Amino acid sequence: MKNGWADLNRRIIECEKCPRLRNHCRLIAKEKRAAYRDHGYWGRAVPNFGSQRATLLIVGLAPGAHGANRTGRMFTGDRSGDWLYRALHRAGFANQGTSTNMDDGLKLINCAITSVCHCAPPDNQPTIEEQSNCSTFLAETFERCRPSVIVALGGLAWVSTVAQLTMMEWLPELRPRPKFGHGAELKLSRGRRLLGSYHPSQQNTFTGRLTEPMLDAVFLRARELLE
Protein backbone atom coordinates (compact mmCIF):
# COMPACT_ATOMS: atom_id res chain seq x y z
CA MET A 1 0.00 0.00 0.00
CA LYS A 2 2.85 2.38 0.82
CA ASN A 3 4.39 1.73 -2.58
CA GLY A 4 1.00 2.45 -4.13
CA TRP A 5 0.97 5.91 -2.52
CA ALA A 6 4.49 6.59 -3.78
CA ASP A 7 3.50 5.40 -7.25
CA LEU A 8 0.47 7.71 -7.22
CA ASN A 9 2.70 10.68 -6.37
CA ARG A 10 5.16 9.70 -9.11
CA ARG A 11 2.35 9.59 -11.69
CA ILE A 12 1.07 12.97 -10.51
CA ILE A 13 4.50 14.54 -10.99
CA GLU A 14 4.94 13.00 -14.44
CA CYS A 15 1.38 13.69 -15.68
CA GLU A 16 1.03 15.55 -19.00
CA LYS A 17 -2.78 15.59 -19.19
CA CYS A 18 -3.01 19.38 -18.90
CA PRO A 19 -0.43 20.95 -21.24
CA ARG A 20 -1.61 24.52 -20.58
CA LEU A 21 -1.00 24.08 -16.87
CA ARG A 22 2.33 22.31 -17.32
CA ASN A 23 3.54 25.07 -19.66
CA HIS A 24 2.43 27.70 -17.16
CA CYS A 25 4.36 25.97 -14.35
CA ARG A 26 7.50 25.90 -16.48
CA LEU A 27 7.09 29.54 -17.53
CA ILE A 28 6.69 30.72 -13.94
CA ALA A 29 9.75 28.67 -12.93
CA LYS A 30 11.75 30.36 -15.68
CA GLU A 31 10.56 33.94 -15.17
CA LYS A 32 10.36 33.77 -11.33
CA ARG A 33 9.18 36.43 -8.94
CA ALA A 34 11.80 39.07 -8.12
CA ALA A 35 11.85 38.07 -4.44
CA TYR A 36 12.78 34.50 -5.45
CA ARG A 37 15.15 35.21 -8.33
CA ASP A 38 17.90 33.18 -6.60
CA HIS A 39 15.61 30.24 -5.82
CA GLY A 40 15.36 27.09 -7.88
CA TYR A 41 11.71 26.46 -8.82
CA TRP A 42 10.06 23.04 -8.78
CA GLY A 43 8.02 23.98 -11.87
CA ARG A 44 6.09 20.71 -12.15
CA ALA A 45 2.95 19.05 -10.84
CA VAL A 46 3.00 18.96 -7.03
CA PRO A 47 2.34 15.56 -5.39
CA ASN A 48 0.21 14.78 -2.36
CA PHE A 49 1.77 15.61 0.99
CA GLY A 50 1.41 13.38 4.03
CA SER A 51 0.70 9.73 4.72
CA GLN A 52 -1.70 7.35 3.01
CA ARG A 53 -2.72 6.21 6.49
CA ALA A 54 -3.93 9.69 7.46
CA THR A 55 -7.53 9.93 8.65
CA LEU A 56 -7.78 13.67 7.85
CA LEU A 57 -7.52 14.65 4.18
CA ILE A 58 -7.41 18.30 3.11
CA VAL A 59 -8.40 19.19 -0.47
CA GLY A 60 -7.18 22.48 -1.95
CA LEU A 61 -7.71 23.88 -5.43
CA ALA A 62 -4.21 23.96 -6.95
CA PRO A 63 -0.59 24.82 -6.11
CA GLY A 64 0.34 28.49 -5.79
CA ALA A 65 2.51 29.81 -8.62
CA HIS A 66 5.26 31.05 -6.30
CA GLY A 67 4.44 28.78 -3.36
CA ALA A 68 4.07 25.06 -4.02
CA ASN A 69 5.10 25.49 -7.68
CA ARG A 70 8.37 26.92 -6.35
CA THR A 71 8.98 24.62 -3.38
CA GLY A 72 7.43 21.37 -4.63
CA ARG A 73 5.27 20.80 -1.55
CA MET A 74 1.60 21.56 -1.01
CA PHE A 75 0.89 24.95 0.62
CA THR A 76 4.59 25.60 1.20
CA GLY A 77 6.32 28.93 0.70
CA ASP A 78 3.39 31.37 0.57
CA ARG A 79 0.97 33.12 2.91
CA SER A 80 -1.86 30.66 2.33
CA GLY A 81 0.43 27.94 3.63
CA ASP A 82 1.43 30.08 6.60
CA TRP A 83 -2.21 30.29 7.65
CA LEU A 84 -2.95 26.63 6.99
CA TYR A 85 0.03 25.16 8.82
CA ARG A 86 -0.40 27.43 11.83
CA ALA A 87 -3.96 26.15 12.13
CA LEU A 88 -2.89 22.53 11.65
CA HIS A 89 -0.18 22.92 14.29
CA ARG A 90 -2.60 24.41 16.79
CA ALA A 91 -5.03 21.53 16.19
CA GLY A 92 -2.28 18.90 16.54
CA PHE A 93 -2.09 17.88 12.86
CA ALA A 94 1.44 19.24 12.24
CA ASN A 95 4.63 19.26 14.29
CA GLN A 96 5.26 22.95 13.56
CA GLY A 97 3.41 25.99 12.29
CA THR A 98 5.87 27.08 9.61
CA SER A 99 6.36 25.75 6.09
CA THR A 100 9.06 27.31 3.95
CA ASN A 101 10.68 24.49 1.95
CA MET A 102 10.87 20.69 1.71
CA ASP A 103 13.82 20.57 4.15
CA ASP A 104 12.28 22.66 6.94
CA GLY A 105 11.41 19.69 9.18
CA LEU A 106 7.64 19.96 8.78
CA LYS A 107 5.74 16.73 9.35
CA LEU A 108 2.01 16.17 9.20
CA ILE A 109 0.37 14.14 11.97
CA ASN A 110 -2.48 11.86 10.85
CA CYS A 111 -3.13 14.31 8.01
CA ALA A 112 -2.60 14.45 4.24
CA ILE A 113 -3.04 17.27 1.72
CA THR A 114 -4.10 16.96 -1.92
CA SER A 115 -5.69 19.27 -4.50
CA VAL A 116 -8.19 19.31 -7.34
CA CYS A 117 -5.41 20.21 -9.81
CA HIS A 118 -1.74 19.49 -9.16
CA CYS A 119 -0.27 22.16 -11.47
CA ALA A 120 -0.43 25.90 -10.82
CA PRO A 121 -3.10 27.41 -13.12
CA PRO A 122 -3.00 30.91 -14.66
CA ASP A 123 -4.92 33.34 -12.42
CA ASN A 124 -5.67 30.41 -10.06
CA GLN A 125 -8.45 29.33 -12.42
CA PRO A 126 -8.17 25.83 -13.92
CA THR A 127 -10.71 25.09 -16.63
CA ILE A 128 -13.49 22.55 -16.15
CA GLU A 129 -11.65 20.24 -18.56
CA GLU A 130 -8.43 20.55 -16.55
CA GLN A 131 -10.27 19.80 -13.33
CA SER A 132 -11.80 16.75 -15.01
CA ASN A 133 -8.41 15.56 -16.27
CA CYS A 134 -7.01 15.68 -12.72
CA SER A 135 -10.09 14.08 -11.14
CA THR A 136 -8.67 10.57 -11.54
CA PHE A 137 -5.87 11.51 -9.12
CA LEU A 138 -8.36 12.95 -6.65
CA ALA A 139 -10.46 9.79 -6.83
CA GLU A 140 -7.43 7.56 -6.35
CA THR A 141 -6.29 9.67 -3.40
CA PHE A 142 -9.66 9.14 -1.70
CA GLU A 143 -9.56 5.41 -2.43
CA ARG A 144 -6.02 4.91 -1.14
CA CYS A 145 -6.29 7.21 1.88
CA ARG A 146 -9.93 6.43 2.76
CA PRO A 147 -10.04 9.30 5.29
CA SER A 148 -12.55 9.62 8.10
CA VAL A 149 -12.72 13.42 7.78
CA ILE A 150 -12.23 15.53 4.62
CA VAL A 151 -11.78 19.32 4.66
CA ALA A 152 -12.43 21.14 1.38
CA LEU A 153 -10.73 24.54 1.17
CA GLY A 154 -12.87 26.83 -0.97
CA GLY A 155 -15.93 26.46 -3.15
CA LEU A 156 -14.28 24.79 -6.16
CA ALA A 157 -12.59 22.20 -3.96
CA TRP A 158 -15.96 21.57 -2.28
CA VAL A 159 -17.78 21.07 -5.60
CA SER A 160 -15.09 18.71 -6.94
CA THR A 161 -14.99 16.76 -3.68
CA VAL A 162 -18.77 16.39 -3.53
CA ALA A 163 -18.79 15.16 -7.15
CA GLN A 164 -16.10 12.57 -6.46
CA LEU A 165 -17.67 11.36 -3.24
CA THR A 166 -21.02 10.97 -4.99
CA MET A 167 -19.42 8.89 -7.75
CA MET A 168 -17.72 6.73 -5.11
CA GLU A 169 -21.06 6.35 -3.28
CA TRP A 170 -19.65 7.87 -0.12
CA LEU A 171 -22.36 10.50 -0.46
CA PRO A 172 -25.95 9.90 -1.65
CA GLU A 173 -27.04 11.46 -4.93
CA LEU A 174 -28.58 14.68 -3.62
CA ARG A 175 -30.51 17.35 -5.50
CA PRO A 176 -29.80 20.15 -5.16
CA ARG A 177 -26.12 19.51 -4.46
CA PRO A 178 -25.02 20.45 -0.92
CA LYS A 179 -24.03 24.11 -0.73
CA PHE A 180 -20.56 25.24 0.23
CA GLY A 181 -20.04 27.50 3.20
CA HIS A 182 -17.49 28.04 5.90
CA GLY A 183 -18.15 25.46 8.58
CA ALA A 184 -20.47 23.44 6.35
CA GLU A 185 -20.63 19.79 7.39
CA LEU A 186 -21.93 16.74 5.53
CA LYS A 187 -22.40 13.22 6.81
CA LEU A 188 -20.89 10.59 4.50
CA SER A 189 -21.08 6.80 4.49
CA ARG A 190 -19.45 4.76 7.28
CA GLY A 191 -19.45 7.68 9.68
CA ARG A 192 -17.19 9.89 7.56
CA ARG A 193 -17.63 13.67 7.42
CA LEU A 194 -16.94 16.41 4.89
CA LEU A 195 -16.19 19.88 6.26
CA GLY A 196 -16.03 23.13 4.31
CA SER A 197 -13.72 26.06 4.93
CA TYR A 198 -12.97 29.30 3.16
CA HIS A 199 -9.62 29.03 1.41
CA PRO A 200 -6.78 30.80 3.29
CA SER A 201 -6.01 32.91 0.23
CA GLN A 202 -4.80 36.48 0.65
CA GLN A 203 -8.08 37.65 -0.85
CA ASN A 204 -9.92 36.06 2.08
CA THR A 205 -7.42 36.68 4.87
CA PHE A 206 -6.56 40.30 4.00
CA THR A 207 -10.24 41.27 3.81
CA GLY A 208 -11.16 39.51 7.07
CA ARG A 209 -13.54 37.12 5.36
CA LEU A 210 -11.46 34.37 6.94
CA THR A 211 -9.88 34.87 10.37
CA GLU A 212 -7.53 32.56 12.23
CA PRO A 213 -10.22 31.66 14.83
CA MET A 214 -12.56 30.71 11.95
CA LEU A 215 -9.92 28.43 10.40
CA ASP A 216 -9.03 27.00 13.80
CA ALA A 217 -12.68 26.12 14.39
CA VAL A 218 -12.77 23.89 11.29
CA PHE A 219 -9.71 21.88 12.28
CA LEU A 220 -10.76 21.67 15.91
CA ARG A 221 -14.06 20.23 14.63
CA ALA A 222 -12.05 17.74 12.55
CA ARG A 223 -10.09 16.80 15.68
CA GLU A 224 -13.34 16.39 17.64
CA LEU A 225 -14.80 14.11 14.96
CA LEU A 226 -11.66 11.96 14.80
CA GLU A 227 -11.53 11.56 18.55
Tab-separated table of N, CA and C in Angstrom, residues 112-220:
chain	number	residue	atom	x	y	z
A	112	ALA	N	-3.164	14.395	5.588
A	112	ALA	CA	-2.599	14.449	4.240
A	112	ALA	C	-3.259	15.600	3.487
A	113	ILE	N	-2.538	16.135	2.494
A	113	ILE	CA	-3.043	17.267	1.716
A	113	ILE	C	-2.953	16.935	0.231
A	114	THR	N	-4.051	17.158	-0.481
A	114	THR	CA	-4.104	16.962	-1.924
A	114	THR	C	-4.761	18.189	-2.548
A	115	SER	N	-5.024	18.137	-3.844
A	115	SER	CA	-5.685	19.271	-4.501
A	115	SER	C	-6.462	18.786	-5.711
A	116	VAL	N	-7.381	19.635	-6.159
A	116	VAL	CA	-8.187	19.309	-7.341
A	116	VAL	C	-7.289	19.231	-8.570
A	117	CYS	N	-6.408	20.219	-8.747
A	117	CYS	CA	-5.408	20.215	-9.811
A	117	CYS	C	-4.023	20.266	-9.166
A	118	HIS	N	-3.069	19.587	-9.761
A	118	HIS	CA	-1.742	19.491	-9.164
A	118	HIS	C	-0.721	20.405	-9.831
A	119	CYS	N	-1.135	21.162	-10.835
A	119	CYS	CA	-0.272	22.163	-11.468
A	119	CYS	C	-0.856	23.549	-11.214
A	120	ALA	N	0.021	24.529	-11.060
A	120	ALA	CA	-0.432	25.899	-10.824
A	120	ALA	C	-1.126	26.448	-12.067
A	121	PRO	N	-2.382	26.884	-11.958
A	121	PRO	CA	-3.102	27.412	-13.124
A	121	PRO	C	-2.944	28.928	-13.260
A	122	PRO	N	-3.000	29.455	-14.480
A	122	PRO	CA	-2.998	30.911	-14.665
A	122	PRO	C	-4.166	31.546	-13.917
A	123	ASP	N	-3.886	32.599	-13.168
A	123	ASP	CA	-4.915	33.335	-12.417
A	123	ASP	C	-5.663	32.461	-11.419
A	124	ASN	N	-5.047	31.340	-11.021
A	124	ASN	CA	-5.671	30.408	-10.064
A	124	ASN	C	-7.019	29.889	-10.553
A	125	GLN	N	-7.165	29.750	-11.861
A	125	GLN	CA	-8.446	29.328	-12.422
A	125	GLN	C	-8.254	28.201	-13.441
A	126	PRO	N	-8.211	26.950	-12.980
A	126	PRO	CA	-8.171	25.832	-13.922
A	126	PRO	C	-9.508	25.707	-14.635
A	127	THR	N	-9.471	25.276	-15.884
A	127	THR	CA	-10.707	25.095	-16.629
A	127	THR	C	-11.448	23.851	-16.131
A	128	ILE	N	-12.702	23.732	-16.520
A	128	ILE	CA	-13.486	22.549	-16.152
A	128	ILE	C	-12.832	21.294	-16.714
A	129	GLU	N	-12.322	21.388	-17.947
A	129	GLU	CA	-11.652	20.241	-18.562
A	129	GLU	C	-10.403	19.857	-17.778
A	130	GLU	N	-9.649	20.836	-17.331
A	130	GLU	CA	-8.435	20.551	-16.549
A	130	GLU	C	-8.779	19.932	-15.204
A	131	GLN	N	-9.830	20.409	-14.584
A	131	GLN	CA	-10.270	19.800	-13.326
A	131	GLN	C	-10.690	18.352	-13.553
A	132	SER	N	-11.379	18.104	-14.677
A	132	SER	CA	-11.802	16.749	-15.007
A	132	SER	C	-10.611	15.838	-15.270
A	133	ASN	N	-9.605	16.368	-15.974
A	133	ASN	CA	-8.415	15.565	-16.271
A	133	ASN	C	-7.693	15.131	-15.007
A	134	CYS	N	-7.696	15.996	-13.990
A	134	CYS	CA	-7.012	15.685	-12.725
A	134	CYS	C	-7.886	14.879	-11.767
A	135	SER	N	-9.167	14.716	-12.087
A	135	SER	CA	-10.085	14.079	-11.141
A	135	SER	C	-9.734	12.623	-10.857
A	136	THR	N	-9.054	11.966	-11.794
A	136	THR	CA	-8.670	10.571	-11.541
A	136	THR	C	-7.681	10.497	-10.375
A	137	PHE	N	-6.810	11.490	-10.241
A	137	PHE	CA	-5.871	11.513	-9.119
A	137	PHE	C	-6.595	11.782	-7.804
A	138	LEU	N	-7.598	12.665	-7.855
A	138	LEU	CA	-8.363	12.953	-6.654
A	138	LEU	C	-9.116	11.708	-6.207
A	139	ALA	N	-9.735	11.008	-7.160
A	139	ALA	CA	-10.462	9.791	-6.827
A	139	ALA	C	-9.536	8.727	-6.247
A	140	GLU	N	-8.364	8.564	-6.847
A	140	GLU	CA	-7.431	7.560	-6.348
A	140	GLU	C	-6.901	7.936	-4.969
A	141	THR	N	-6.726	9.222	-4.729
A	141	THR	CA	-6.288	9.668	-3.402
A	141	THR	C	-7.315	9.302	-2.346
A	142	PHE	N	-8.599	9.527	-2.635
A	142	PHE	CA	-9.660	9.135	-1.702
A	142	PHE	C	-9.645	7.626	-1.466
A	143	GLU	N	-9.514	6.864	-2.538
A	143	GLU	CA	-9.557	5.407	-2.428
A	143	GLU	C	-8.382	4.863	-1.621
A	144	ARG	N	-7.203	5.425	-1.834
A	144	ARG	CA	-6.024	4.914	-1.136
A	144	ARG	C	-5.974	5.389	0.313
A	145	CYS	N	-6.344	6.650	0.536
A	145	CYS	CA	-6.289	7.209	1.877
A	145	CYS	C	-7.498	6.788	2.725
A	146	ARG	N	-8.677	6.768	2.108
A	146	ARG	CA	-9.933	6.433	2.763
A	146	ARG	C	-10.064	7.168	4.103
A	147	PRO	N	-10.039	8.506	4.055
A	147	PRO	CA	-10.042	9.302	5.288
A	147	PRO	C	-11.376	9.254	6.015
A	148	SER	N	-11.323	9.525	7.300
A	148	SER	CA	-12.546	9.616	8.101
A	148	SER	C	-13.142	11.015	8.035
A	149	VAL	N	-12.277	12.028	7.886
A	149	VAL	CA	-12.724	13.421	7.778
A	149	VAL	C	-12.012	14.060	6.589
A	150	ILE	N	-12.776	14.802	5.779
A	150	ILE	CA	-12.233	15.531	4.625
A	150	ILE	C	-12.557	17.006	4.820
A	151	VAL	N	-11.561	17.858	4.613
A	151	VAL	CA	-11.782	19.316	4.660
A	151	VAL	C	-11.533	19.882	3.269
A	152	ALA	N	-12.552	20.504	2.689
A	152	ALA	CA	-12.434	21.143	1.384
A	152	ALA	C	-12.194	22.635	1.586
A	153	LEU	N	-11.080	23.128	1.030
A	153	LEU	CA	-10.727	24.539	1.168
A	153	LEU	C	-11.229	25.314	-0.050
A	154	GLY	N	-12.321	26.014	0.113
A	154	GLY	CA	-12.870	26.826	-0.966
A	154	GLY	C	-13.990	26.141	-1.728
A	155	GLY	N	-14.752	26.959	-2.457
A	155	GLY	CA	-15.934	26.459	-3.155
A	155	GLY	C	-15.634	25.468	-4.258
A	156	LEU	N	-14.591	25.717	-5.076
A	156	LEU	CA	-14.275	24.789	-6.159
A	156	LEU	C	-13.818	23.444	-5.626
A	157	ALA	N	-13.014	23.458	-4.566
A	157	ALA	CA	-12.593	22.199	-3.957
A	157	ALA	C	-13.795	21.452	-3.386
A	158	TRP	N	-14.736	22.185	-2.824
A	158	TRP	CA	-15.955	21.571	-2.277
A	158	TRP	C	-16.770	20.906	-3.392
A	159	VAL	N	-16.976	21.621	-4.492
A	159	VAL	CA	-17.777	21.073	-5.598
A	159	VAL	C	-17.118	19.818	-6.171
A	160	SER	N	-15.800	19.872	-6.397
A	160	SER	CA	-15.094	18.705	-6.941
A	160	SER	C	-15.116	17.541	-5.973
A	161	THR	N	-14.975	17.820	-4.687
A	161	THR	CA	-14.993	16.759	-3.683
A	161	THR	C	-16.362	16.114	-3.593
A	162	VAL	N	-17.406	16.929	-3.575
A	162	VAL	CA	-18.770	16.389	-3.532
A	162	VAL	C	-19.029	15.509	-4.751
A	163	ALA	N	-18.592	15.947	-5.936
A	163	ALA	CA	-18.792	15.161	-7.153
A	163	ALA	C	-18.077	13.813	-7.061
A	164	GLN	N	-16.846	13.816	-6.579
A	164	GLN	CA	-16.095	12.568	-6.458
A	164	GLN	C	-16.707	11.642	-5.420
A	165	LEU	N	-17.102	12.189	-4.295
A	165	LEU	CA	-17.674	11.359	-3.236
A	165	LEU	C	-19.014	10.763	-3.667
A	166	THR	N	-19.762	11.501	-4.472
A	166	THR	CA	-21.023	10.972	-4.992
A	166	THR	C	-20.761	9.809	-5.947
A	167	MET	N	-19.773	9.953	-6.826
A	167	MET	CA	-19.419	8.886	-7.755
A	167	MET	C	-18.932	7.643	-7.012
A	168	MET	N	-18.244	7.839	-5.900
A	168	MET	CA	-17.723	6.727	-5.111
A	168	MET	C	-18.771	6.142	-4.164
A	169	GLU	N	-19.960	6.766	-4.146
A	169	GLU	CA	-21.065	6.351	-3.284
A	169	GLU	C	-20.741	6.527	-1.806
A	170	TRP	N	-19.872	7.477	-1.502
A	170	TRP	CA	-19.650	7.874	-0.117
A	170	TRP	C	-20.704	8.889	0.303
A	171	LEU	N	-21.338	9.488	-0.692
A	171	LEU	CA	-22.361	10.500	-0.462
A	171	LEU	C	-23.543	10.185	-1.363
A	172	PRO	N	-24.775	10.186	-0.811
A	172	PRO	CA	-25.948	9.903	-1.646
A	172	PRO	C	-26.107	10.930	-2.761
A	173	GLU	N	-26.747	10.539	-3.828
A	173	GLU	CA	-27.042	11.456	-4.928
A	173	GLU	C	-28.094	12.443	-4.443
A	174	LEU	N	-27.685	13.684	-4.192
A	174	LEU	CA	-28.577	14.679	-3.616
A	174	LEU	C	-28.878	15.777	-4.621
A	175	ARG	N	-30.100	16.227	-4.672
A	175	ARG	CA	-30.506	17.348	-5.500
A	175	ARG	C	-31.354	18.286	-4.642
A	176	PRO	N	-31.002	19.565	-4.560
A	176	PRO	CA	-29.797	20.148	-5.156
A	176	PRO	C	-28.535	19.682	-4.433
A	177	ARG	N	-27.388	19.869	-5.070
A	177	ARG	CA	-26.123	19.505	-4.458
A	177	ARG	C	-25.920	20.310	-3.173
A	178	PRO	N	-25.272	19.726	-2.180
A	178	PRO	CA	-25.016	20.446	-0.919
A	178	PRO	C	-24.237	21.733	-1.162
A	179	LYS	N	-24.661	22.814	-0.523
A	179	LYS	CA	-24.030	24.114	-0.728
A	179	LYS	C	-22.765	24.253	0.110
A	180	PHE	N	-21.792	24.944	-0.486
A	180	PHE	CA	-20.557	25.237	0.226
A	180	PHE	C	-20.758	26.416	1.163
A	181	GLY	N	-20.075	26.378	2.268
A	181	GLY	CA	-20.035	27.496	3.195
A	181	GLY	C	-18.974	27.223	4.238
A	182	HIS	N	-18.480	28.259	4.857
A	182	HIS	CA	-17.487	28.044	5.902
A	182	HIS	C	-18.141	27.360	7.097
A	183	GLY	N	-17.580	26.244	7.490
A	183	GLY	CA	-18.146	25.465	8.584
A	183	GLY	C	-19.214	24.490	8.146
A	184	ALA	N	-19.487	24.409	6.836
A	184	ALA	CA	-20.467	23.439	6.347
A	184	ALA	C	-19.999	22.024	6.710
A	185	GLU	N	-20.970	21.155	6.989
A	185	GLU	CA	-20.633	19.787	7.394
A	185	GLU	C	-21.625	18.809	6.778
A	186	LEU	N	-21.096	17.769	6.151
A	186	LEU	CA	-21.929	16.743	5.534
A	186	LEU	C	-21.582	15.375	6.099
A	187	LYS	N	-22.607	14.597	6.389
A	187	LYS	CA	-22.400	13.217	6.805
A	187	LYS	C	-22.210	12.341	5.569
A	188	LEU	N	-21.184	11.513	5.583
A	188	LEU	CA	-20.895	10.590	4.498
A	188	LEU	C	-21.114	9.165	4.981
A	189	SER	N	-20.912	8.203	4.109
A	189	SER	CA	-21.083	6.804	4.486
A	189	SER	C	-20.048	6.388	5.520
A	190	ARG	N	-20.351	5.346	6.283
A	190	ARG	CA	-19.450	4.759	7.277
A	190	ARG	C	-18.941	5.762	8.300
A	191	GLY	N	-19.787	6.734	8.632
A	191	GLY	CA	-19.450	7.684	9.679
A	191	GLY	C	-18.474	8.776	9.284
A	192	ARG	N	-18.116	8.854	8.009
A	192	ARG	CA	-17.189	9.885	7.562
A	192	ARG	C	-17.890	11.253	7.514
A	193	ARG	N	-17.071	12.323	7.496
A	193	ARG	CA	-17.626	13.672	7.415
A	193	ARG	C	-16.834	14.503	6.412
A	194	LEU	N	-17.540	15.403	5.743
A	194	LEU	CA	-16.939	16.413	4.887
A	194	LEU	C	-17.182	17.767	5.515
A	195	LEU	N	-16.098	18.534	5.704
A	195	LEU	CA	-16.187	19.879	6.258
A	195	LEU	C	-15.761	20.891	5.209
A	196	GLY	N	-16.389	22.048	5.234
A	196	GLY	CA	-16.035	23.125	4.311
A	196	GLY	C	-15.355	24.270	5.036
A	197	SER	N	-14.386	24.885	4.384
A	197	SER	CA	-13.716	26.059	4.934
A	197	SER	C	-13.402	27.034	3.815
A	198	TYR	N	-13.490	28.333	4.119
A	198	TYR	CA	-12.967	29.299	3.165
A	198	TYR	C	-11.486	29.026	2.948
A	199	HIS	N	-11.021	29.240	1.728
A	199	HIS	CA	-9.617	29.026	1.410
A	199	HIS	C	-8.777	30.124	2.083
A	200	PRO	N	-7.623	29.768	2.655
A	200	PRO	CA	-6.782	30.798	3.292
A	200	PRO	C	-5.985	31.618	2.287
A	201	SER	N	-6.637	32.053	1.238
A	201	SER	CA	-6.008	32.906	0.230
A	201	SER	C	-5.867	34.313	0.786
A	202	GLN	N	-4.968	35.095	0.192
A	202	GLN	CA	-4.802	36.478	0.650
A	202	GLN	C	-6.080	37.285	0.441
A	203	GLN	N	-6.816	36.950	-0.609
A	203	GLN	CA	-8.079	37.648	-0.854
A	203	GLN	C	-9.026	37.484	0.329
A	204	ASN	N	-9.033	36.307	0.943
A	204	ASN	CA	-9.916	36.055	2.084
A	204	ASN	C	-9.325	36.537	3.403
A	205	THR	N	-8.015	36.335	3.576
A	205	THR	CA	-7.417	36.684	4.871
A	205	THR	C	-7.177	38.187	5.015
A	206	PHE	N	-6.806	38.859	3.932
A	206	PHE	CA	-6.560	40.301	4.004
A	206	PHE	C	-7.852	41.083	4.226
A	207	THR	N	-8.966	40.565	3.689
A	207	THR	CA	-10.242	41.273	3.812
A	207	THR	C	-10.985	40.919	5.094
A	208	GLY	N	-10.487	39.922	5.846
A	208	GLY	CA	-11.157	39.509	7.068
A	208	GLY	C	-12.300	38.547	6.850
A	209	ARG	N	-12.494	38.119	5.597
A	209	ARG	CA	-13.538	37.119	5.356
A	209	ARG	C	-13.209	35.825	6.094
A	210	LEU	N	-11.914	35.512	6.163
A	210	LEU	CA	-11.457	34.365	6.941
A	210	LEU	C	-10.488	34.862	8.005
A	211	THR	N	-10.766	34.536	9.257
A	211	THR	CA	-9.884	34.874	10.369
A	211	THR	C	-9.251	33.592	10.904
A	212	GLU	N	-8.187	33.752	11.675
A	212	GLU	CA	-7.534	32.565	12.235
A	212	GLU	C	-8.460	31.780	13.161
A	213	PRO	N	-9.266	32.428	14.028
A	213	PRO	CA	-10.215	31.659	14.830
A	213	PRO	C	-11.218	30.866	13.976
A	214	MET	N	-11.630	31.431	12.839
A	214	MET	CA	-12.555	30.712	11.953
A	214	MET	C	-11.892	29.462	11.387
A	215	LEU	N	-10.631	29.587	10.959
A	215	LEU	CA	-9.916	28.433	10.405
A	215	LEU	C	-9.630	27.415	11.499
A	216	ASP	N	-9.260	27.900	12.677
A	216	ASP	CA	-9.028	26.997	13.802
A	216	ASP	C	-10.273	26.176	14.103
A	217	ALA	N	-11.439	26.806	14.033
A	217	ALA	CA	-12.676	26.118	14.388
A	217	ALA	C	-12.916	24.900	13.494
A	218	VAL	N	-12.573	25.021	12.212
A	218	VAL	CA	-12.773	23.891	11.286
A	218	VAL	C	-11.883	22.722	11.677
A	219	PHE	N	-10.617	22.984	11.969
A	219	PHE	CA	-9.709	21.881	12.280
A	219	PHE	C	-9.895	21.353	13.701
A	220	LEU	N	-10.388	22.183	14.601
A	220	LEU	CA	-10.759	21.669	15.912
A	220	LEU	C	-11.983	20.776	15.804
